[in-house]
Amino acid sequence: MQSELLLLAHRGGMSRAPENTILSFEQALTDGADAFECDVCLTQDKEPVMIHVDVKKNSIQEATGALVPVSDLPWSEVKKLKMVNTNEPVPHLDQVLDFVKSTSLYCWLEPKTLSIEIIDIVVDKIQRFGLVDLVGILTFYSRRDLLTHTKFLNPRIKTSVLLINPLSNFLRQVSYIGADHVVFGWNGPNQFQFHNAVFQSFTQKVQKLRASEVRVEGGYVRTKNDVQWLLRHGVGGLWADDVPKIRSYAESYFM
């Protein structure tokens, strides 16, 4: 397989272990992932914890079964929660950063509390742990103020923007916010495939990004068709819930 291709574990690789848990991050390391992603939000007392929050509903019920929003719970209560159908606790950001420091496995944090405040808290933690080169911030273009504020606080921290609109000018958007990485799709690249079938422009847009030294990734991918389509168009990284499965699809493409 091409050595430059990165394989990245979505929520730690949620098909392999309970999402956003230390167990899932350990599994990502075992699976040979090049990086992992996890969701970070703030408790009532402003402690950063790793839970996927349904932003529209401000709910953690799907992730933990808890009926109360994480923003209404102090850390003393959140740390008692378990991920649904598991005995795995909700990690604190400090635990994740300890894991990154001990393994050097790159971590992308996606803020689920949509405020500048969470960036202030997270960036301070990253700096205190000495992990500026091993932890980045990732989110959607619609929440780009979180990425620009990260760069304002520390330009060395990498940022990654999720683009879901195939009609947009990718390079202009990425350049405007100074992002280092771009991820197409996030919930699969299908909308980009449909658009490209008509306009045949995706490869050219990817080439422009790569020429500007922006790292181009796709995800999160589930099928062999997704993998082959993205690789055929020059994408250099694949986000996945199951890293070994996606690796096998990529290896078959390069054979």
PDB file of C-alpha atoms in Angstrom:
ATOM      1  CA  MET A   1       0.000   0.000   0.000  1.00  0.00           C
ATOM      2  CA  GLN A   2       1.249   3.487  -0.754  1.00  0.00           C
ATOM      3  CA  SER A   3       3.215   4.661   2.273  1.00  0.00           C
ATOM      4  CA  GLU A   4       1.757   8.185   2.144  1.00  0.00           C
ATOM      5  CA  LEU A   5      -1.823   6.997   2.676  1.00  0.00           C
ATOM      6  CA  LEU A   6      -3.068   7.755   6.203  1.00  0.00           C
ATOM      7  CA  LEU A   7      -5.685   5.661   7.982  1.00  0.00           C
ATOM      8  CA  LEU A   8      -7.541   7.510  10.725  1.00  0.00           C
ATOM      9  CA  ALA A   9      -9.891   6.100  13.355  1.00  0.00           C
ATOM     10  CA  HIS A  10     -13.257   7.891  13.643  1.00  0.00           C
ATOM     11  CA  ARG A  11     -14.219   8.190  17.355  1.00  0.00           C
ATOM     12  CA  GLY A  12     -11.335   5.844  18.011  1.00  0.00           C
ATOM     13  CA  GLY A  13     -12.720   3.297  15.535  1.00  0.00           C
ATOM     14  CA  MET A  14     -16.250   2.848  16.802  1.00  0.00           C
ATOM     15  CA  SER A  15     -16.816  -0.443  14.989  1.00  0.00           C
ATOM     16  CA  ARG A  16     -13.884  -1.953  16.858  1.00  0.00           C
ATOM     17  CA  ALA A  17     -14.479  -0.701  20.418  1.00  0.00           C
ATOM     18  CA  PRO A  18     -16.868   1.600  22.328  1.00  0.00           C
ATOM     19  CA  GLU A  19     -16.626   5.062  20.800  1.00  0.00           C
ATOM     20  CA  ASN A  20     -14.648   7.871  22.431  1.00  0.00           C
ATOM     21  CA  THR A  21     -13.182   5.639  25.141  1.00  0.00           C
ATOM     22  CA  ILE A  22      -9.608   4.912  26.157  1.00  0.00           C
ATOM     23  CA  LEU A  23     -10.273   1.328  25.048  1.00  0.00           C
ATOM     24  CA  SER A  24     -11.103   2.545  21.535  1.00  0.00           C
ATOM     25  CA  PHE A  25      -7.967   4.686  21.364  1.00  0.00           C
ATOM     26  CA  GLU A  26      -5.874   1.701  22.457  1.00  0.00           C
ATOM     27  CA  GLN A  27      -7.607  -0.375  19.769  1.00  0.00           C
ATOM     28  CA  ALA A  28      -6.789   2.275  17.163  1.00  0.00           C
ATOM     29  CA  LEU A  29      -3.137   2.013  18.144  1.00  0.00           C
ATOM     30  CA  THR A  30      -3.264  -1.792  17.934  1.00  0.00           C
ATOM     31  CA  ASP A  31      -4.965  -1.573  14.539  1.00  0.00           C
ATOM     32  CA  GLY A  32      -2.129   0.555  13.205  1.00  0.00           C
ATOM     33  CA  ALA A  33      -4.125   3.753  12.730  1.00  0.00           C
ATOM     34  CA  ASP A  34      -2.064   6.845  11.928  1.00  0.00           C
ATOM     35  CA  ALA A  35      -4.346   8.999  14.086  1.00  0.00           C
ATOM     36  CA  PHE A  36      -7.638   8.908  15.933  1.00  0.00           C
ATOM     37  CA  GLU A  37     -10.481  11.376  16.379  1.00  0.00           C
ATOM     38  CA  CYS A  38     -12.665  11.953  19.411  1.00  0.00           C
ATOM     39  CA  ASP A  39     -15.416  14.327  20.459  1.00  0.00           C
ATOM     40  CA  VAL A  40     -14.840  16.830  23.258  1.00  0.00           C
ATOM     41  CA  CYS A  41     -17.448  18.815  25.164  1.00  0.00           C
ATOM     42  CA  LEU A  42     -17.683  20.777  28.405  1.00  0.00           C
ATOM     43  CA  THR A  43     -19.397  19.755  31.607  1.00  0.00           C
ATOM     44  CA  GLN A  44     -21.348  22.160  33.765  1.00  0.00           C
ATOM     45  CA  ASP A  45     -18.154  23.007  35.655  1.00  0.00           C
ATOM     46  CA  LYS A  46     -16.206  23.490  32.405  1.00  0.00           C
ATOM     47  CA  GLU A  47     -14.258  20.233  32.432  1.00  0.00           C
ATOM     48  CA  PRO A  48     -13.466  18.863  28.926  1.00  0.00           C
ATOM     49  CA  VAL A  49     -14.769  15.316  28.491  1.00  0.00           C
ATOM     50  CA  MET A  50     -15.044  12.900  25.592  1.00  0.00           C
ATOM     51  CA  ILE A  51     -18.677  12.284  24.581  1.00  0.00           C
ATOM     52  CA  HIS A  52     -20.444  12.515  21.242  1.00  0.00           C
ATOM     53  CA  VAL A  53     -23.152  15.140  21.721  1.00  0.00           C
ATOM     54  CA  ASP A  54     -26.150  15.394  19.412  1.00  0.00           C
ATOM     55  CA  VAL A  55     -25.628  19.127  18.887  1.00  0.00           C
ATOM     56  CA  LYS A  56     -29.139  19.794  17.559  1.00  0.00           C
ATOM     57  CA  LYS A  57     -30.742  18.230  20.638  1.00  0.00           C
ATOM     58  CA  ASN A  58     -27.929  18.969  23.113  1.00  0.00           C
ATOM     59  CA  SER A  59     -28.248  15.310  24.090  1.00  0.00           C
ATOM     60  CA  ILE A  60     -25.852  12.560  25.208  1.00  0.00           C
ATOM     61  CA  GLN A  61     -28.594   9.953  25.544  1.00  0.00           C
ATOM     62  CA  GLU A  62     -27.516   7.975  22.479  1.00  0.00           C
ATOM     63  CA  ALA A  63     -23.921   7.814  23.713  1.00  0.00           C
ATOM     64  CA  THR A  64     -24.433   7.233  27.432  1.00  0.00           C
ATOM     65  CA  GLY A  65     -28.139   6.720  28.075  1.00  0.00           C
ATOM     66  CA  ALA A  66     -28.167   9.834  30.270  1.00  0.00           C
ATOM     67  CA  LEU A  67     -31.266  12.011  29.893  1.00  0.00           C
ATOM     68  CA  VAL A  68     -29.592  15.167  31.219  1.00  0.00           C
ATOM     69  CA  PRO A  69     -27.366  17.215  28.849  1.00  0.00           C
ATOM     70  CA  VAL A  70     -23.665  17.097  29.639  1.00  0.00           C
ATOM     71  CA  SER A  71     -23.714  20.883  29.990  1.00  0.00           C
ATOM     72  CA  ASP A  72     -26.025  20.423  33.012  1.00  0.00           C
ATOM     73  CA  LEU A  73     -23.854  17.797  34.702  1.00  0.00           C
ATOM     74  CA  PRO A  74     -20.675  18.400  36.734  1.00  0.00           C
ATOM     75  CA  TRP A  75     -17.612  16.259  36.100  1.00  0.00           C
ATOM     76  CA  SER A  76     -18.247  14.430  39.390  1.00  0.00           C
ATOM     77  CA  GLU A  77     -21.438  13.039  37.831  1.00  0.00           C
ATOM     78  CA  VAL A  78     -20.191  12.599  34.261  1.00  0.00           C
ATOM     79  CA  LYS A  79     -17.304  10.381  35.367  1.00  0.00           C
ATOM     80  CA  LYS A  80     -19.869   7.934  36.772  1.00  0.00           C
ATOM     81  CA  LEU A  81     -21.485   7.475  33.348  1.00  0.00           C
ATOM     82  CA  LYS A  82     -20.767   4.484  31.116  1.00  0.00           C
ATOM     83  CA  MET A  83     -20.966   4.288  27.361  1.00  0.00           C
ATOM     84  CA  VAL A  84     -24.180   2.577  26.248  1.00  0.00           C
ATOM     85  CA  ASN A  85     -24.105  -1.229  26.580  1.00  0.00           C
ATOM     86  CA  THR A  86     -20.553  -1.202  27.951  1.00  0.00           C
ATOM     87  CA  ASN A  87     -18.680  -0.793  31.204  1.00  0.00           C
ATOM     88  CA  GLU A  88     -16.409   1.851  29.685  1.00  0.00           C
ATOM     89  CA  PRO A  89     -16.384   5.231  31.456  1.00  0.00           C
ATOM     90  CA  VAL A  90     -16.395   8.669  29.874  1.00  0.00           C
ATOM     91  CA  PRO A  91     -12.772   9.867  29.673  1.00  0.00           C
ATOM     92  CA  HIS A  92     -11.554  13.297  30.711  1.00  0.00           C
ATOM     93  CA  LEU A  93      -9.416  15.141  28.170  1.00  0.00           C
ATOM     94  CA  ASP A  94      -6.459  14.829  30.543  1.00  0.00           C
ATOM     95  CA  GLN A  95      -6.628  11.031  30.184  1.00  0.00           C
ATOM     96  CA  VAL A  96      -6.639  11.297  26.400  1.00  0.00           C
ATOM     97  CA  LEU A  97      -3.656  13.636  26.418  1.00  0.00           C
ATOM     98  CA  ASP A  98      -1.809  11.260  28.756  1.00  0.00           C
ATOM     99  CA  PHE A  99      -2.487   8.483  26.241  1.00  0.00           C
ATOM    100  CA  VAL A 100      -1.219  10.608  23.342  1.00  0.00           C
ATOM    101  CA  LYS A 101       1.891  11.571  25.288  1.00  0.00           C
ATOM    102  CA  SER A 102       2.713   7.941  26.107  1.00  0.00           C
ATOM    103  CA  THR A 103       2.083   6.576  22.591  1.00  0.00           C
ATOM    104  CA  SER A 104       2.749   9.538  20.237  1.00  0.00           C
ATOM    105  CA  LEU A 105      -0.428   8.577  18.342  1.00  0.00           C
ATOM    106  CA  TYR A 106      -1.821  11.729  16.730  1.00  0.00           C
ATOM    107  CA  CYS A 107      -5.207  12.894  18.028  1.00  0.00           C
ATOM    108  CA  TRP A 108      -7.849  15.052  16.370  1.00  0.00           C
ATOM    109  CA  LEU A 109     -10.367  16.679  18.727  1.00  0.00           C
ATOM    110  CA  GLU A 110     -13.798  17.645  17.415  1.00  0.00           C
ATOM    111  CA  PRO A 111     -15.489  20.225  19.705  1.00  0.00           C
ATOM    112  CA  LYS A 112     -19.113  19.387  20.471  1.00  0.00           C
ATOM    113  CA  THR A 113     -19.613  22.398  22.710  1.00  0.00           C
ATOM    114  CA  LEU A 114     -19.957  25.109  20.082  1.00  0.00           C
ATOM    115  CA  SER A 115     -18.265  28.012  21.811  1.00  0.00           C
ATOM    116  CA  ILE A 116     -14.942  29.793  21.717  1.00  0.00           C
ATOM    117  CA  GLU A 117     -14.616  28.948  25.406  1.00  0.00           C
ATOM    118  CA  ILE A 118     -13.983  25.273  24.695  1.00  0.00           C
ATOM    119  CA  ILE A 119     -11.128  26.177  22.353  1.00  0.00           C
ATOM    120  CA  ASP A 120      -9.535  28.322  25.061  1.00  0.00           C
ATOM    121  CA  ILE A 121      -9.720  25.417  27.498  1.00  0.00           C
ATOM    122  CA  VAL A 122      -8.575  22.725  25.059  1.00  0.00           C
ATOM    123  CA  VAL A 123      -5.670  24.715  23.611  1.00  0.00           C
ATOM    124  CA  ASP A 124      -4.473  25.516  27.127  1.00  0.00           C
ATOM    125  CA  LYS A 125      -4.523  21.783  27.929  1.00  0.00           C
ATOM    126  CA  ILE A 126      -2.669  20.890  24.722  1.00  0.00           C
ATOM    127  CA  GLN A 127       0.043  23.415  25.536  1.00  0.00           C
ATOM    128  CA  ARG A 128       0.334  22.368  29.187  1.00  0.00           C
ATOM    129  CA  PHE A 129       0.842  18.741  28.134  1.00  0.00           C
ATOM    130  CA  GLY A 130       3.426  19.755  25.517  1.00  0.00           C
ATOM    131  CA  LEU A 131       1.410  18.188  22.693  1.00  0.00           C
ATOM    132  CA  VAL A 132       1.142  21.034  20.192  1.00  0.00           C
ATOM    133  CA  ASP A 133       2.591  18.769  17.481  1.00  0.00           C
ATOM    134  CA  LEU A 134       0.420  15.739  18.320  1.00  0.00           C
ATOM    135  CA  VAL A 135      -3.101  17.129  18.827  1.00  0.00           C
ATOM    136  CA  GLY A 136      -5.198  19.063  16.313  1.00  0.00           C
ATOM    137  CA  ILE A 137      -8.702  20.544  16.125  1.00  0.00           C
ATOM    138  CA  LEU A 138     -11.246  19.371  13.564  1.00  0.00           C
ATOM    139  CA  THR A 139     -14.753  20.602  12.758  1.00  0.00           C
ATOM    140  CA  PHE A 140     -17.154  21.574  10.000  1.00  0.00           C
ATOM    141  CA  TYR A 141     -16.699  24.682   7.870  1.00  0.00           C
ATOM    142  CA  SER A 142     -19.934  26.089   9.302  1.00  0.00           C
ATOM    143  CA  ARG A 143     -18.146  26.145  12.695  1.00  0.00           C
ATOM    144  CA  ARG A 144     -14.947  27.607  11.269  1.00  0.00           C
ATOM    145  CA  ASP A 145     -14.657  30.234  14.013  1.00  0.00           C
ATOM    146  CA  LEU A 146     -13.470  27.402  16.276  1.00  0.00           C
ATOM    147  CA  LEU A 147     -10.634  26.667  13.846  1.00  0.00           C
ATOM    148  CA  THR A 148      -9.600  30.281  13.314  1.00  0.00           C
ATOM    149  CA  HIS A 149      -9.582  30.869  17.073  1.00  0.00           C
ATOM    150  CA  THR A 150      -7.328  27.826  17.488  1.00  0.00           C
ATOM    151  CA  LYS A 151      -4.847  29.318  15.029  1.00  0.00           C
ATOM    152  CA  PHE A 152      -5.095  32.687  16.787  1.00  0.00           C
ATOM    153  CA  LEU A 153      -4.144  31.083  20.102  1.00  0.00           C
ATOM    154  CA  ASN A 154      -1.380  28.887  18.680  1.00  0.00           C
ATOM    155  CA  PRO A 155      -0.587  28.806  14.935  1.00  0.00           C
ATOM    156  CA  ARG A 156       1.413  25.591  15.416  1.00  0.00           C
ATOM    157  CA  ILE A 157      -1.679  23.549  16.288  1.00  0.00           C
ATOM    158  CA  LYS A 158      -3.010  21.877  13.155  1.00  0.00           C
ATOM    159  CA  THR A 159      -6.616  22.391  12.117  1.00  0.00           C
ATOM    160  CA  SER A 160      -8.765  20.270   9.825  1.00  0.00           C
ATOM    161  CA  VAL A 161     -11.987  21.416   8.164  1.00  0.00           C
ATOM    162  CA  LEU A 162     -14.851  19.109   7.194  1.00  0.00           C
ATOM    163  CA  LEU A 163     -16.395  20.062   3.845  1.00  0.00           C
ATOM    164  CA  ILE A 164     -19.778  18.631   2.893  1.00  0.00           C
ATOM    165  CA  ASN A 165     -20.816  20.901   0.007  1.00  0.00           C
ATOM    166  CA  PRO A 166     -19.438  19.657  -3.338  1.00  0.00           C
ATOM    167  CA  LEU A 167     -20.327  22.975  -5.006  1.00  0.00           C
ATOM    168  CA  SER A 168     -17.993  25.034  -2.834  1.00  0.00           C
ATOM    169  CA  ASN A 169     -14.585  26.389  -3.772  1.00  0.00           C
ATOM    170  CA  PHE A 170     -12.493  24.064  -1.623  1.00  0.00           C
ATOM    171  CA  LEU A 171      -9.192  25.915  -1.865  1.00  0.00           C
ATOM    172  CA  ARG A 172     -10.761  29.310  -1.180  1.00  0.00           C
ATOM    173  CA  GLN A 173     -12.542  27.992   1.929  1.00  0.00           C
ATOM    174  CA  VAL A 174      -9.471  26.227   3.285  1.00  0.00           C
ATOM    175  CA  SER A 175      -7.196  29.189   2.580  1.00  0.00           C
ATOM    176  CA  TYR A 176      -9.648  31.618   4.186  1.00  0.00           C
ATOM    177  CA  ILE A 177      -9.427  29.862   7.551  1.00  0.00           C
ATOM    178  CA  GLY A 178      -5.822  28.676   7.270  1.00  0.00           C
ATOM    179  CA  ALA A 179      -6.629  24.988   7.732  1.00  0.00           C
ATOM    180  CA  ASP A 180      -3.860  22.415   7.345  1.00  0.00           C
ATOM    181  CA  HIS A 181      -6.122  19.463   6.458  1.00  0.00           C
ATOM    182  CA  VAL A 182      -9.442  19.037   4.698  1.00  0.00           C
ATOM    183  CA  VAL A 183     -11.842  16.096   5.016  1.00  0.00           C
ATOM    184  CA  PHE A 184     -14.493  15.506   2.362  1.00  0.00           C
ATOM    185  CA  GLY A 185     -17.854  14.058   3.265  1.00  0.00           C
ATOM    186  CA  TRP A 186     -17.517  12.902   6.887  1.00  0.00           C
ATOM    187  CA  ASN A 187     -20.687  10.836   6.554  1.00  0.00           C
ATOM    188  CA  GLY A 188     -19.387   9.238   3.372  1.00  0.00           C
ATOM    189  CA  PRO A 189     -18.294  10.837   0.082  1.00  0.00           C
ATOM    190  CA  ASN A 190     -21.472  10.046  -1.884  1.00  0.00           C
ATOM    191  CA  GLN A 191     -22.552  13.629  -2.512  1.00  0.00           C
ATOM    192  CA  PHE A 192     -19.112  14.349  -4.005  1.00  0.00           C
ATOM    193  CA  GLN A 193     -19.380  11.281  -6.251  1.00  0.00           C
ATOM    194  CA  PHE A 194     -22.779  12.374  -7.554  1.00  0.00           C
ATOM    195  CA  HIS A 195     -21.607  15.927  -8.216  1.00  0.00           C
ATOM    196  CA  ASN A 196     -18.414  14.767  -9.906  1.00  0.00           C
ATOM    197  CA  ALA A 197     -20.338  12.423 -12.198  1.00  0.00           C
ATOM    198  CA  VAL A 198     -21.811  15.564 -13.773  1.00  0.00           C
ATOM    199  CA  PHE A 199     -19.069  18.178 -13.463  1.00  0.00           C
ATOM    200  CA  GLN A 200     -15.876  16.048 -13.422  1.00  0.00           C
ATOM    201  CA  SER A 201     -14.154  18.619 -11.197  1.00  0.00           C
ATOM    202  CA  PHE A 202     -13.257  16.788  -7.988  1.00  0.00           C
ATOM    203  CA  THR A 203      -9.792  15.580  -9.035  1.00  0.00           C
ATOM    204  CA  GLN A 204      -8.787  19.071 -10.156  1.00  0.00           C
ATOM    205  CA  LYS A 205      -9.927  20.553  -6.838  1.00  0.00           C
ATOM    206  CA  VAL A 206      -7.967  17.921  -4.899  1.00  0.00           C
ATOM    207  CA  GLN A 207      -4.861  18.613  -6.973  1.00  0.00           C
ATOM    208  CA  LYS A 208      -5.098  22.339  -6.211  1.00  0.00           C
ATOM    209  CA  LEU A 209      -5.325  21.632  -2.497  1.00  0.00           C
ATOM    210  CA  ARG A 210      -2.360  19.277  -2.553  1.00  0.00           C
ATOM    211  CA  ALA A 211      -0.340  21.782  -4.574  1.00  0.00           C
ATOM    212  CA  SER A 212      -1.004  24.256  -1.763  1.00  0.00           C
ATOM    213  CA  GLU A 213       0.334  21.687   0.752  1.00  0.00           C
ATOM    214  CA  VAL A 214      -3.084  20.999   2.258  1.00  0.00           C
ATOM    215  CA  ARG A 215      -3.513  17.393   3.389  1.00  0.00           C
ATOM    216  CA  VAL A 216      -6.613  15.904   1.718  1.00  0.00           C
ATOM    217  CA  GLU A 217      -8.646  13.161   3.398  1.00  0.00           C
ATOM    218  CA  GLY A 218     -12.047  11.526   2.922  1.00  0.00           C
ATOM    219  CA  GLY A 219     -14.498   9.944   5.222  1.00  0.00           C
ATOM    220  CA  TYR A 220     -15.644   8.451   7.054  1.00  0.00           C
ATOM    221  CA  VAL A 221     -15.610   5.568   4.593  1.00  0.00           C
ATOM    222  CA  ARG A 222     -17.476   2.288   4.917  1.00  0.00           C
ATOM    223  CA  THR A 223     -17.445   0.567   1.535  1.00  0.00           C
ATOM    224  CA  LYS A 224     -14.902  -0.613  -0.994  1.00  0.00           C
ATOM    225  CA  ASN A 225     -16.516   1.722  -3.542  1.00  0.00           C
ATOM    226  CA  ASP A 226     -15.910   4.720  -1.249  1.00  0.00           C
ATOM    227  CA  VAL A 227     -12.261   3.753  -0.799  1.00  0.00           C
ATOM    228  CA  GLN A 228     -11.605   3.169  -4.489  1.00  0.00           C
ATOM    229  CA  TRP A 229     -13.343   6.369  -5.562  1.00  0.00           C
ATOM    230  CA  LEU A 230     -11.410   8.537  -3.104  1.00  0.00           C
ATOM    231  CA  LEU A 231      -8.047   6.956  -3.906  1.00  0.00           C
ATOM    232  CA  ARG A 232      -8.686   7.255  -7.627  1.00  0.00           C
ATOM    233  CA  HIS A 233      -9.137  11.009  -7.145  1.00  0.00           C
ATOM    234  CA  GLY A 234      -5.918  11.532  -5.209  1.00  0.00           C
ATOM    235  CA  VAL A 235      -7.161  11.634  -1.611  1.00  0.00           C
ATOM    236  CA  GLY A 236      -4.306  10.854   0.789  1.00  0.00           C
ATOM    237  CA  GLY A 237      -6.144   9.828   3.952  1.00  0.00           C
ATOM    238  CA  LEU A 238      -9.171   7.717   4.865  1.00  0.00           C
ATOM    239  CA  TRP A 239     -11.271   8.133   8.007  1.00  0.00           C
ATOM    240  CA  ALA A 240     -12.871   4.899   9.152  1.00  0.00           C
ATOM    241  CA  ASP A 241     -14.858   3.223  11.919  1.00  0.00           C
ATOM    242  CA  ASP A 242     -13.004  -0.017  11.113  1.00  0.00           C
ATOM    243  CA  VAL A 243      -9.371   0.665  10.214  1.00  0.00           C
ATOM    244  CA  PRO A 244      -8.334  -2.946   9.371  1.00  0.00           C
ATOM    245  CA  LYS A 245     -11.271  -3.374   6.981  1.00  0.00           C
ATOM    246  CA  ILE A 246     -10.599  -0.092   5.178  1.00  0.00           C
ATOM    247  CA  ARG A 247      -6.885  -0.927   5.039  1.00  0.00           C
ATOM    248  CA  SER A 248      -7.729  -4.187   3.261  1.00  0.00           C
ATOM    249  CA  TYR A 249      -9.845  -2.294   0.722  1.00  0.00           C
ATOM    250  CA  ALA A 250      -7.000   0.157   0.098  1.00  0.00           C
ATOM    251  CA  GLU A 251      -4.445  -2.634  -0.244  1.00  0.00           C
ATOM    252  CA  SER A 252      -6.606  -4.384  -2.848  1.00  0.00           C
ATOM    253  CA  TYR A 253      -6.825  -1.112  -4.795  1.00  0.00           C
ATOM    254  CA  PHE A 254      -3.033  -0.734  -4.942  1.00  0.00           C
ATOM    255  CA  MET A 255      -2.360  -4.375  -5.850  1.00  0.00           C
TER     256      MET A 255
END
